[in-house]
Amino acid sequence: MTDTVASITSMIIEKLLANPKVPRDITGDSKIVEDLAFDSLAVMNFVMEIEDELDVSVPLDRLADIRTISDLAVCLAALKADGHTS
């Protein structure tokens, strides 16, 4: 799989939909905290799962700017492109 924003967004949504508590109508514009009802611990756990999947590490200061699924995908794609592997 190529590490494009679109492919990463699809992978994130697929992982989220595996959780029966997550709304079925999520999109890249879905807000992680507000729309998915994730608390900070759930966000951290989910980001760690995605980091493992993509072999990348998201710096904590970048997490503060992530609000939507697309924000996360853009951040991850940029980190992959820059070679920020874990």
Tab-separated table of C-alpha atoms in Angstrom:
chain	number	residue	atom	x	y	z
A	1	MET	CA	0.000	0.000	0.000
A	2	THR	CA	1.293	3.442	-0.840
A	3	ASP	CA	1.364	5.899	1.987
A	4	THR	CA	-0.814	8.597	0.468
A	5	VAL	CA	-3.149	10.726	2.544
A	6	ALA	CA	-6.123	8.975	0.906
A	7	SER	CA	-4.818	5.472	1.614
A	8	ILE	CA	-3.908	6.353	5.208
A	9	THR	CA	-7.333	7.960	5.728
A	10	SER	CA	-9.005	4.785	4.427
A	11	MET	CA	-6.880	2.609	6.709
A	12	ILE	CA	-7.700	4.780	9.743
A	13	ILE	CA	-11.443	4.681	8.983
A	14	GLU	CA	-11.317	0.911	8.455
A	15	LYS	CA	-9.607	0.464	11.841
A	16	LEU	CA	-12.100	2.763	13.538
A	17	LEU	CA	-15.077	0.926	12.034
A	18	ALA	CA	-13.777	-2.317	13.577
A	19	ASN	CA	-14.893	-0.798	16.895
A	20	PRO	CA	-18.672	-1.246	17.272
A	21	LYS	CA	-18.880	1.895	19.444
A	22	VAL	CA	-17.669	4.144	16.635
A	23	PRO	CA	-20.385	5.807	14.500
A	24	ARG	CA	-20.822	4.151	11.090
A	25	ASP	CA	-20.911	7.429	9.146
A	26	ILE	CA	-17.370	8.640	9.841
A	27	THR	CA	-15.360	10.421	7.153
A	28	GLY	CA	-12.012	12.131	6.939
A	29	ASP	CA	-13.698	15.251	8.283
A	30	SER	CA	-14.918	13.490	11.435
A	31	LYS	CA	-13.514	15.075	14.577
A	32	ILE	CA	-11.704	12.473	16.662
A	33	VAL	CA	-12.700	13.802	20.082
A	34	GLU	CA	-16.094	15.377	19.373
A	35	ASP	CA	-17.566	13.006	16.758
A	36	LEU	CA	-15.995	9.740	17.926
A	37	ALA	CA	-16.230	10.531	21.653
A	38	PHE	CA	-12.579	9.583	22.210
A	39	ASP	CA	-10.986	10.846	25.400
A	40	SER	CA	-7.285	11.701	25.495
A	41	LEU	CA	-6.294	8.168	26.510
A	42	ALA	CA	-8.318	6.624	23.694
A	43	VAL	CA	-6.736	9.053	21.220
A	44	MET	CA	-3.234	8.149	22.416
A	45	ASN	CA	-3.954	4.414	22.251
A	46	PHE	CA	-5.408	4.713	18.771
A	47	VAL	CA	-2.514	6.839	17.504
A	48	MET	CA	-0.032	4.297	18.924
A	49	GLU	CA	-1.872	1.515	17.058
A	50	ILE	CA	-1.658	3.484	13.797
A	51	GLU	CA	2.007	4.309	14.444
A	52	ASP	CA	2.762	0.592	14.803
A	53	GLU	CA	0.850	-0.199	11.623
A	54	LEU	CA	2.740	2.418	9.597
A	55	ASP	CA	6.083	2.131	11.435
A	56	VAL	CA	6.129	5.833	12.158
A	57	SER	CA	6.297	7.924	15.327
A	58	VAL	CA	4.140	11.026	15.799
A	59	PRO	CA	5.867	13.644	17.981
A	60	LEU	CA	3.652	14.760	20.874
A	61	ASP	CA	3.778	18.392	19.762
A	62	ARG	CA	2.217	17.382	16.412
A	63	LEU	CA	-0.653	15.587	18.161
A	64	ALA	CA	-1.909	18.881	19.567
A	65	ASP	CA	-2.736	20.071	16.026
A	66	ILE	CA	-4.719	16.966	15.063
A	67	ARG	CA	-8.490	17.400	15.239
A	68	THR	CA	-9.898	15.261	12.416
A	69	ILE	CA	-9.148	11.920	10.817
A	70	SER	CA	-7.798	13.809	7.780
A	71	ASP	CA	-5.489	15.864	10.028
A	72	LEU	CA	-4.064	12.615	11.381
A	73	ALA	CA	-3.663	11.143	7.887
A	74	VAL	CA	-1.897	14.277	6.594
A	75	CYS	CA	0.449	14.249	9.596
A	76	LEU	CA	1.238	10.541	9.178
A	77	ALA	CA	1.810	10.861	5.419
A	78	ALA	CA	4.188	13.791	5.982
A	79	LEU	CA	6.095	11.889	8.671
A	80	LYS	CA	6.394	8.827	6.403
A	81	ALA	CA	7.632	10.999	3.554
A	82	ASP	CA	10.210	12.628	5.845
A	83	GLY	CA	11.405	9.230	7.094
A	84	HIS	CA	10.287	9.613	10.739
A	85	THR	CA	10.074	5.900	11.400
A	86	SER	CA	9.794	4.614	14.922
